[in-house]
Amino acid sequence: MTAPAPLARRLGTFDAVTIGLGSMLGAGIFVAFTPAAAAAGAGLLIGLALAAAVAFCNATSSAQLAAAYPSSGGTYLYGRERLGPWAGYVAGWGFVVGKTASAAAMAMTFAAYAVPAGWQRPVAMAAVIFLVAVNYHGVTKTAALTRTLVTVVLLVLAVAVAASWGGLGAGLGAVTGSGLLAHGWYGILQSAGLLFFAFAGYARIATMGEEVRDPRRTIPRAIVVALSLIVVIYAVVAVTLLAVLGADGVAASATPLADAVASGPWLWAVPVVQVGAAIAALGALLGLIAGLGRTSLAMARERDLPSYLAAVHPRYRVPHRAEVAVAVVICAVIAVADLRGMIGFSSFGVLVYYLVANLSALTQPPADRRYPRALQLLGVLGCAVLVATLPGESIAWGAAVFAVGIVVRLARLGRDARSGVAG
């Protein structure tokens, strides 16, 4: 059997950090604080800290694993290597399904800020097709566009924070409101699970491990740097929103950052924030498509997805068939789905994904260990607790989709057994 064609190693540390930042900025800043405030009020600040702590544990596990297994696929690959094919499959299925929903949500977020209501779905699909075309022409094109998007979004966020503090409607006392614990610890844990959605972008760095130069050094550094930067950015934005709108105002707003700016004297900044939100969503969508394509490639190589998707373009050295298939599925979701509840659903899939990552890292030998085992144990516990405290509807949908994935693999293994093919 011919060995699968490798991808090209063209990314350095700066590009890897930028791709992680682009994925996380769009996923969290403009969409995650509203449901978190509804669940925990001002306690979302504690939820943000808990989500960041769990994300850090997961990041160290991912970095340790990526250094030992510098190929495409992320936790799908790590689970297979350390825990067996079923663990890898569960992680890969959770990533592909959850992140497909996230990609559709990011495309719709872009369209919501960019065009009137009647045009949102077709424009969202057009954005997916355009960004897949960018990915199709090589990972350096992806990194170059992401650098531009991240630069613009960071500038917009700086303007938004400055404009919001210029108005300071609710006042500093609103940061804590009626108390950080007013909604109880269950609400805080639920907000942490919802906010975890905003931290999941660093997985894109690990899933692109086959395209990073000097991966044993680059990937761990890029993951930790990207996550550290994003924690600081999220904390500044969270405090700003609570100070200007109050917890109830954040919970009631579909566009809290734009509303915070509108409450101040810099009204010219409102359209700037709207444009920034659209660009941030594009950046997140670009990173999601890249990660989905690489994980689908890895699963296709092991026949957990159709082997047709395992092709690598002979010129551009990207998983072109997998990326086209991803675009088709995302567009189908955009066409039919109501995406307001997708944050919890996506968090369910991603938390299961990182649960497998932490369990995989626990089994690594001393020679591959870069971080204390206690961090991986905390990661396992944190992922389990945050999954259990997500909204009931998210848990139900997540469990149902994972059950479908298990049935799909059992059917494939049954066919292979009947035909004498090794699974």
Coordinates of C-alpha atoms in Angstrom, one line a residue:
M1 CA 0.0 0.0 0.0
T2 CA 1.4 3.4 -1.0
A3 CA 2.2 5.7 2.0
P4 CA -0.1 8.7 2.2
A5 CA 1.4 11.9 0.7
P6 CA 2.7 14.3 3.4
L7 CA 1.6 17.9 3.7
A8 CA 4.2 20.6 3.4
R9 CA 5.9 22.1 6.5
R10 CA 5.7 25.9 5.8
L11 CA 4.5 27.4 9.1
G12 CA 6.7 29.0 11.8
T13 CA 5.9 30.0 15.4
F14 CA 4.4 33.4 14.5
D15 CA 2.1 32.0 11.8
A16 CA 1.0 29.2 14.2
V17 CA 0.2 31.6 17.0
T18 CA -1.7 33.9 14.5
I19 CA -3.9 31.0 13.3
G20 CA -4.7 30.1 16.9
L21 CA -5.5 33.8 17.7
G22 CA -7.7 34.1 14.5
S23 CA -9.7 31.1 15.5
M24 CA -10.3 32.1 19.1
L25 CA -11.0 35.8 18.6
G26 CA -13.9 35.3 16.2
A27 CA -15.3 32.4 18.2
G28 CA -15.5 34.2 21.5
I29 CA -15.4 37.9 21.6
F30 CA -18.6 38.5 19.7
V31 CA -20.8 35.5 20.6
A32 CA -20.0 33.8 23.9
F33 CA -20.5 36.4 26.5
T34 CA -24.3 36.7 26.0
P35 CA -25.2 33.1 27.0
A36 CA -22.5 33.1 29.7
A37 CA -24.1 36.3 31.3
A38 CA -27.5 34.7 31.1
A39 CA -26.2 31.7 33.0
A40 CA -24.1 33.4 35.7
G41 CA -24.6 37.1 35.6
A42 CA -21.4 38.9 36.8
G43 CA -20.2 35.4 37.8
L44 CA -19.2 34.9 34.2
L45 CA -15.9 36.4 35.3
I46 CA -15.3 33.4 37.6
G47 CA -16.6 31.2 34.7
L48 CA -14.1 32.8 32.4
A49 CA -11.3 32.1 34.8
L50 CA -12.4 28.4 35.2
A51 CA -12.7 28.0 31.4
A52 CA -9.2 29.5 31.0
A53 CA -7.8 27.1 33.6
V54 CA -9.3 24.1 32.0
A55 CA -8.2 25.3 28.6
F56 CA -4.6 25.7 30.0
C57 CA -4.6 22.1 31.2
N58 CA -5.9 21.0 27.8
A59 CA -3.3 23.2 26.0
T60 CA -0.4 21.6 27.9
S61 CA -1.7 18.1 27.1
S62 CA -2.2 19.1 23.4
A63 CA 1.3 20.6 23.3
Q64 CA 2.9 17.6 24.9
L65 CA 1.1 15.2 22.5
A66 CA 1.7 17.3 19.4
A67 CA 5.5 17.4 20.1
A68 CA 5.5 13.6 20.1
Y69 CA 3.1 13.1 17.1
P70 CA 3.7 16.0 14.7
S71 CA 1.2 14.9 12.1
S72 CA -2.3 16.1 11.0
G73 CA -5.3 15.1 13.0
G74 CA -4.8 16.5 16.5
T75 CA -6.5 14.5 19.3
Y76 CA -7.9 12.0 16.7
L77 CA -4.3 10.9 16.1
Y78 CA -3.3 11.1 19.8
G79 CA -6.2 9.1 20.9
R80 CA -5.5 6.3 18.4
E81 CA -1.9 6.2 19.3
R82 CA -2.2 6.3 23.1
L83 CA -5.7 4.8 23.8
G84 CA -6.7 2.9 20.7
P85 CA -8.9 3.4 17.6
W86 CA -12.2 3.9 19.4
A87 CA -10.9 6.7 21.6
G88 CA -9.4 8.4 18.6
Y89 CA -12.6 8.1 16.7
V90 CA -14.7 9.6 19.5
A91 CA -12.4 12.6 19.6
G92 CA -12.3 13.0 15.8
W93 CA -16.1 12.7 15.5
G94 CA -16.6 15.2 18.3
F95 CA -14.2 17.6 16.6
V96 CA -15.7 17.3 13.1
V97 CA -19.3 17.5 14.1
G98 CA -18.9 20.2 16.8
K99 CA -16.6 22.3 14.7
T100 CA -18.8 22.0 11.6
A101 CA -21.6 23.6 13.7
S102 CA -19.1 26.2 14.9
A103 CA -18.1 27.0 11.3
A104 CA -21.7 27.4 10.2
A105 CA -22.3 29.7 13.2
M106 CA -19.2 31.8 12.4
A107 CA -20.4 32.1 8.8
M108 CA -23.8 33.3 9.9
T109 CA -22.2 35.7 12.4
F110 CA -20.2 37.3 9.5
A111 CA -23.3 37.6 7.4
A112 CA -25.4 39.0 10.2
Y113 CA -23.0 41.9 10.6
A114 CA -22.3 42.3 6.8
V115 CA -25.7 42.2 5.1
P116 CA -29.5 42.6 5.7
A117 CA -31.5 39.7 7.0
G118 CA -32.8 38.4 3.7
W119 CA -29.3 37.9 2.3
Q120 CA -27.6 36.3 5.3
R121 CA -27.7 32.7 4.4
P122 CA -26.5 33.0 0.8
V123 CA -23.7 35.4 1.9
A124 CA -22.7 33.0 4.6
M125 CA -22.4 30.2 2.1
A126 CA -20.4 32.5 -0.2
A127 CA -18.0 33.2 2.6
V128 CA -17.4 29.5 3.2
I129 CA -16.7 28.9 -0.5
F130 CA -14.3 31.8 -0.7
L131 CA -12.3 30.7 2.4
V132 CA -12.2 27.1 1.2
A133 CA -10.7 28.5 -2.0
V134 CA -8.1 30.3 0.0
N135 CA -7.2 27.2 2.0
Y136 CA -7.2 25.1 -1.3
H137 CA -4.3 27.2 -2.6
G138 CA -1.9 26.4 0.2
V139 CA -1.5 26.8 4.0
T140 CA 0.8 29.9 3.5
K141 CA -2.2 31.7 1.9
T142 CA -4.2 30.7 4.9
A143 CA -1.6 32.1 7.3
A144 CA -1.1 35.3 5.3
L145 CA -4.9 36.1 5.3
T146 CA -5.2 35.2 9.0
R147 CA -2.4 37.7 9.8
T148 CA -4.3 40.4 8.2
L149 CA -7.6 39.5 9.8
V150 CA -6.1 39.2 13.3
T151 CA -4.4 42.6 13.0
V152 CA -7.7 44.3 11.9
V153 CA -9.7 42.6 14.7
L154 CA -7.2 43.6 17.4
L155 CA -7.3 47.2 16.3
V156 CA -11.1 47.2 16.3
L157 CA -11.2 45.7 19.8
A158 CA -8.9 48.4 21.0
V159 CA -11.2 51.1 19.6
A160 CA -14.3 49.3 21.0
V161 CA -12.8 49.1 24.5
A162 CA -11.7 52.7 24.5
A163 CA -15.1 53.9 23.1
S164 CA -17.0 51.8 25.7
W165 CA -15.1 53.2 28.7
G166 CA -15.7 56.7 27.3
G167 CA -19.4 56.2 28.0
L168 CA -19.2 53.9 31.1
G169 CA -22.9 53.7 31.4
A170 CA -23.4 51.2 34.2
G171 CA -20.3 52.1 36.1
L172 CA -17.5 50.0 37.7
G173 CA -19.9 48.8 40.4
A174 CA -21.7 46.8 37.7
V175 CA -18.7 44.6 37.1
T176 CA -19.8 42.6 40.1
G177 CA -23.4 43.7 40.1
S178 CA -25.5 41.9 42.7
G179 CA -22.5 39.7 43.5
L180 CA -20.3 37.2 41.6
L181 CA -22.1 34.3 43.2
A182 CA -25.7 35.6 42.8
H183 CA -26.5 32.8 40.2
G184 CA -24.8 30.0 42.2
W185 CA -22.0 27.7 41.4
Y186 CA -24.0 25.7 38.9
G187 CA -24.6 28.9 36.8
I188 CA -20.9 29.7 37.0
L189 CA -19.9 26.2 35.9
Q190 CA -22.5 26.4 33.1
S191 CA -21.0 29.8 32.0
A192 CA -17.5 28.2 32.1
G193 CA -18.7 25.4 29.8
L194 CA -20.2 28.0 27.4
L195 CA -17.2 30.2 27.5
F196 CA -14.9 27.2 26.8
F197 CA -16.3 27.5 23.2
A198 CA -14.2 30.7 23.0
F199 CA -10.9 29.0 23.9
A200 CA -11.1 26.1 21.6
G201 CA -9.2 27.7 18.7
Y202 CA -5.8 26.6 19.8
A203 CA -6.7 23.1 18.7
R204 CA -6.2 24.4 15.1
I205 CA -2.4 24.6 15.8
A206 CA -2.2 21.0 16.8
T207 CA -4.4 19.7 14.0
M208 CA -2.0 21.4 11.5
G209 CA 1.1 19.7 13.1
E210 CA 2.1 18.2 9.7
E211 CA 2.5 21.7 8.2
V212 CA 4.6 23.3 11.0
R213 CA 8.4 23.6 10.9
D214 CA 10.3 22.1 13.8
P215 CA 7.0 20.9 15.4
R216 CA 8.5 19.6 18.6
R217 CA 9.5 23.2 19.5
T218 CA 7.0 25.3 17.5
I219 CA 3.7 23.6 18.4
P220 CA 4.0 23.7 22.3
R221 CA 5.3 27.3 22.2
A222 CA 2.6 28.5 19.8
I223 CA -0.3 26.9 21.8
V224 CA 0.8 28.4 25.1
V225 CA 1.5 31.8 23.7
A226 CA -1.8 32.0 21.7
L227 CA -3.8 30.9 24.8
S228 CA -2.1 33.3 27.1
L229 CA -2.7 36.3 24.8
I230 CA -6.4 35.4 24.3
V231 CA -7.0 35.1 28.1
V232 CA -5.8 38.7 28.6
I233 CA -8.0 39.9 25.7
Y234 CA -11.1 38.2 26.9
A235 CA -10.6 39.4 30.5
V236 CA -10.4 43.0 29.3
V237 CA -13.5 42.7 27.1
A238 CA -15.5 40.9 29.8
V239 CA -14.8 43.6 32.4
T240 CA -15.6 46.3 29.9
L241 CA -19.0 44.8 29.0
L242 CA -20.0 44.4 32.6
A243 CA -18.9 47.9 33.5
V244 CA -20.8 49.5 30.6
L245 CA -24.0 47.3 30.2
G246 CA -24.2 45.4 33.5
A247 CA -24.8 41.6 33.6
D248 CA -28.4 41.9 32.6
G249 CA -27.6 44.1 29.7
V250 CA -25.0 41.7 28.4
A251 CA -27.4 38.8 28.8
A252 CA -30.1 40.6 26.8
S253 CA -27.9 41.7 23.9
A254 CA -27.2 39.7 20.8
T255 CA -24.3 42.2 20.0
P256 CA -23.0 43.3 23.4
L257 CA -19.8 44.9 22.2
A258 CA -21.6 47.0 19.6
D259 CA -24.2 48.0 22.2
A260 CA -21.5 48.9 24.7
V261 CA -19.9 51.2 22.1
A262 CA -23.3 52.7 21.2
S263 CA -23.8 53.7 24.8
G264 CA -20.8 56.0 24.7
P265 CA -20.0 59.2 23.0
W266 CA -18.0 57.7 20.1
L267 CA -21.0 56.8 17.9
W268 CA -18.7 56.7 14.8
A269 CA -17.1 53.6 16.3
V270 CA -20.3 51.5 16.1
P271 CA -19.9 50.6 12.4
V272 CA -16.2 50.1 13.0
V273 CA -17.1 47.4 15.6
Q274 CA -19.7 45.9 13.3
V275 CA -17.1 45.6 10.6
G276 CA -14.6 44.2 13.1
A277 CA -17.1 41.5 14.2
A278 CA -17.6 40.4 10.6
I279 CA -13.9 40.2 10.0
A280 CA -13.3 38.3 13.3
A281 CA -16.0 35.8 12.3
L282 CA -14.2 35.4 8.9
G283 CA -10.9 34.8 10.8
A284 CA -12.5 32.1 13.0
L285 CA -14.1 30.5 10.0
L286 CA -10.8 30.4 8.1
G287 CA -9.1 28.6 11.0
L288 CA -12.1 26.2 11.5
I289 CA -12.1 25.2 7.8
A290 CA -8.3 24.5 8.0
G291 CA -8.6 22.4 11.1
L292 CA -11.7 20.5 9.9
G293 CA -9.9 19.7 6.6
R294 CA -6.8 18.3 8.4
T295 CA -8.8 16.2 10.9
S296 CA -11.0 14.8 8.1
L297 CA -7.8 14.0 6.2
A298 CA -6.4 12.1 9.3
M299 CA -9.7 10.2 9.8
A300 CA -9.9 9.3 6.1
R301 CA -6.4 7.9 6.2
E302 CA -7.6 5.5 8.8
R303 CA -10.9 4.9 6.9
D304 CA -13.0 6.4 9.8
L305 CA -14.2 8.7 7.0
P306 CA -14.3 7.8 3.3
S307 CA -10.8 7.1 2.0
Y308 CA -11.5 9.3 -1.0
L309 CA -11.0 12.3 1.4
A310 CA -7.4 11.3 2.1
A311 CA -6.0 12.9 -1.1
V312 CA -3.4 15.6 -0.9
H313 CA -3.2 18.1 -3.8
P314 CA 0.0 17.4 -5.8
R315 CA 0.8 21.1 -6.2
Y316 CA -0.6 22.9 -3.2
R317 CA 0.0 20.0 -0.7
V318 CA -3.3 20.5 1.1
P319 CA -6.2 18.0 1.8
H320 CA -8.3 19.5 -1.1
R321 CA -11.0 16.8 -1.3
A322 CA -11.6 17.0 2.5
E323 CA -11.8 20.8 2.4
V324 CA -14.3 20.7 -0.4
A325 CA -16.4 18.1 1.4
V326 CA -16.2 20.3 4.6
A327 CA -17.5 23.3 2.6
V328 CA -20.5 21.3 1.3
V329 CA -21.5 20.1 4.7
I330 CA -21.1 23.6 6.3
C331 CA -23.2 25.1 3.6
A332 CA -25.9 22.5 4.1
V333 CA -26.0 23.3 7.8
I334 CA -26.3 27.0 7.0
A335 CA -29.2 26.3 4.7
V336 CA -31.4 24.6 7.3
A337 CA -30.2 25.2 10.9
D338 CA -31.1 27.7 13.6
L339 CA -27.7 28.3 15.0
R340 CA -28.5 30.3 18.2
G341 CA -28.1 27.1 20.3
M342 CA -24.9 25.9 18.6
I343 CA -22.5 27.3 21.2
G344 CA -23.5 24.7 23.8
F345 CA -23.6 21.9 21.2
S346 CA -20.1 22.8 20.0
S347 CA -18.8 23.0 23.6
F348 CA -20.1 19.5 24.2
G349 CA -18.1 18.1 21.3
V350 CA -14.9 20.0 22.0
L351 CA -14.9 19.2 25.7
V352 CA -15.2 15.5 24.9
Y353 CA -12.4 16.0 22.4
Y354 CA -10.1 17.5 25.1
L355 CA -11.1 14.8 27.6
V356 CA -9.6 12.3 25.2
A357 CA -6.5 14.5 24.8
N358 CA -5.9 14.7 28.6
L359 CA -6.4 10.9 29.0
S360 CA -4.0 10.4 26.1
A361 CA -1.3 12.6 27.6
L362 CA -1.6 10.8 30.9
T363 CA -0.3 7.6 29.3
Q364 CA 2.8 9.2 27.7
P365 CA 6.2 7.9 28.9
P366 CA 8.6 10.0 30.9
A367 CA 10.7 10.7 27.7
D368 CA 7.8 12.5 26.1
R369 CA 6.5 14.3 29.2
R370 CA 6.8 18.1 29.3
Y371 CA 4.3 19.0 32.0
P372 CA 3.2 17.4 35.4
R373 CA 0.6 14.7 35.3
A374 CA -1.4 16.8 37.7
L375 CA -2.3 19.2 34.9
Q376 CA -3.7 16.3 32.8
L377 CA -5.7 15.0 35.8
L378 CA -7.1 18.5 36.3
G379 CA -7.9 18.7 32.6
V380 CA -9.9 15.4 32.8
L381 CA -11.8 16.5 35.8
G382 CA -12.5 20.0 34.4
C383 CA -13.7 18.7 31.0
A384 CA -16.0 16.2 32.7
V385 CA -17.5 18.8 35.1
L386 CA -18.1 21.4 32.3
V387 CA -19.8 18.8 30.1
A388 CA -22.1 17.8 32.9
T389 CA -23.1 21.4 33.6
L390 CA -23.9 22.5 30.1
P391 CA -27.5 23.3 29.3
G392 CA -29.7 20.1 29.1
E393 CA -30.6 20.6 25.4
S394 CA -26.9 20.8 24.5
I395 CA -26.1 17.6 26.4
A396 CA -29.1 15.8 24.8
W397 CA -28.1 16.8 21.2
G398 CA -24.4 16.1 21.9
A399 CA -25.1 12.6 23.2
A400 CA -27.4 11.9 20.3
V401 CA -24.8 12.9 17.7
F402 CA -22.1 10.9 19.4
A403 CA -24.5 7.8 19.4
V404 CA -24.9 8.3 15.6
G405 CA -21.1 8.4 15.2
I406 CA -20.7 5.2 17.2
V407 CA -23.3 3.4 15.0
V408 CA -21.6 4.7 11.8
R409 CA -18.2 3.2 12.9
L410 CA -19.8 -0.1 14.0
A411 CA -21.4 -0.4 10.6
R412 CA -18.1 0.2 8.9
L413 CA -16.3 -2.3 11.1
G414 CA -19.0 -4.8 10.3
R415 CA -18.6 -4.4 6.6
D416 CA -14.8 -4.7 6.9
A417 CA -15.2 -7.9 9.0
R418 CA -17.4 -9.4 6.3
S419 CA -15.0 -8.5 3.6
G420 CA -11.8 -9.5 5.5
V421 CA -10.4 -6.0 5.7
A422 CA -8.5 -5.0 8.9
G423 CA -10.3 -2.2 10.9

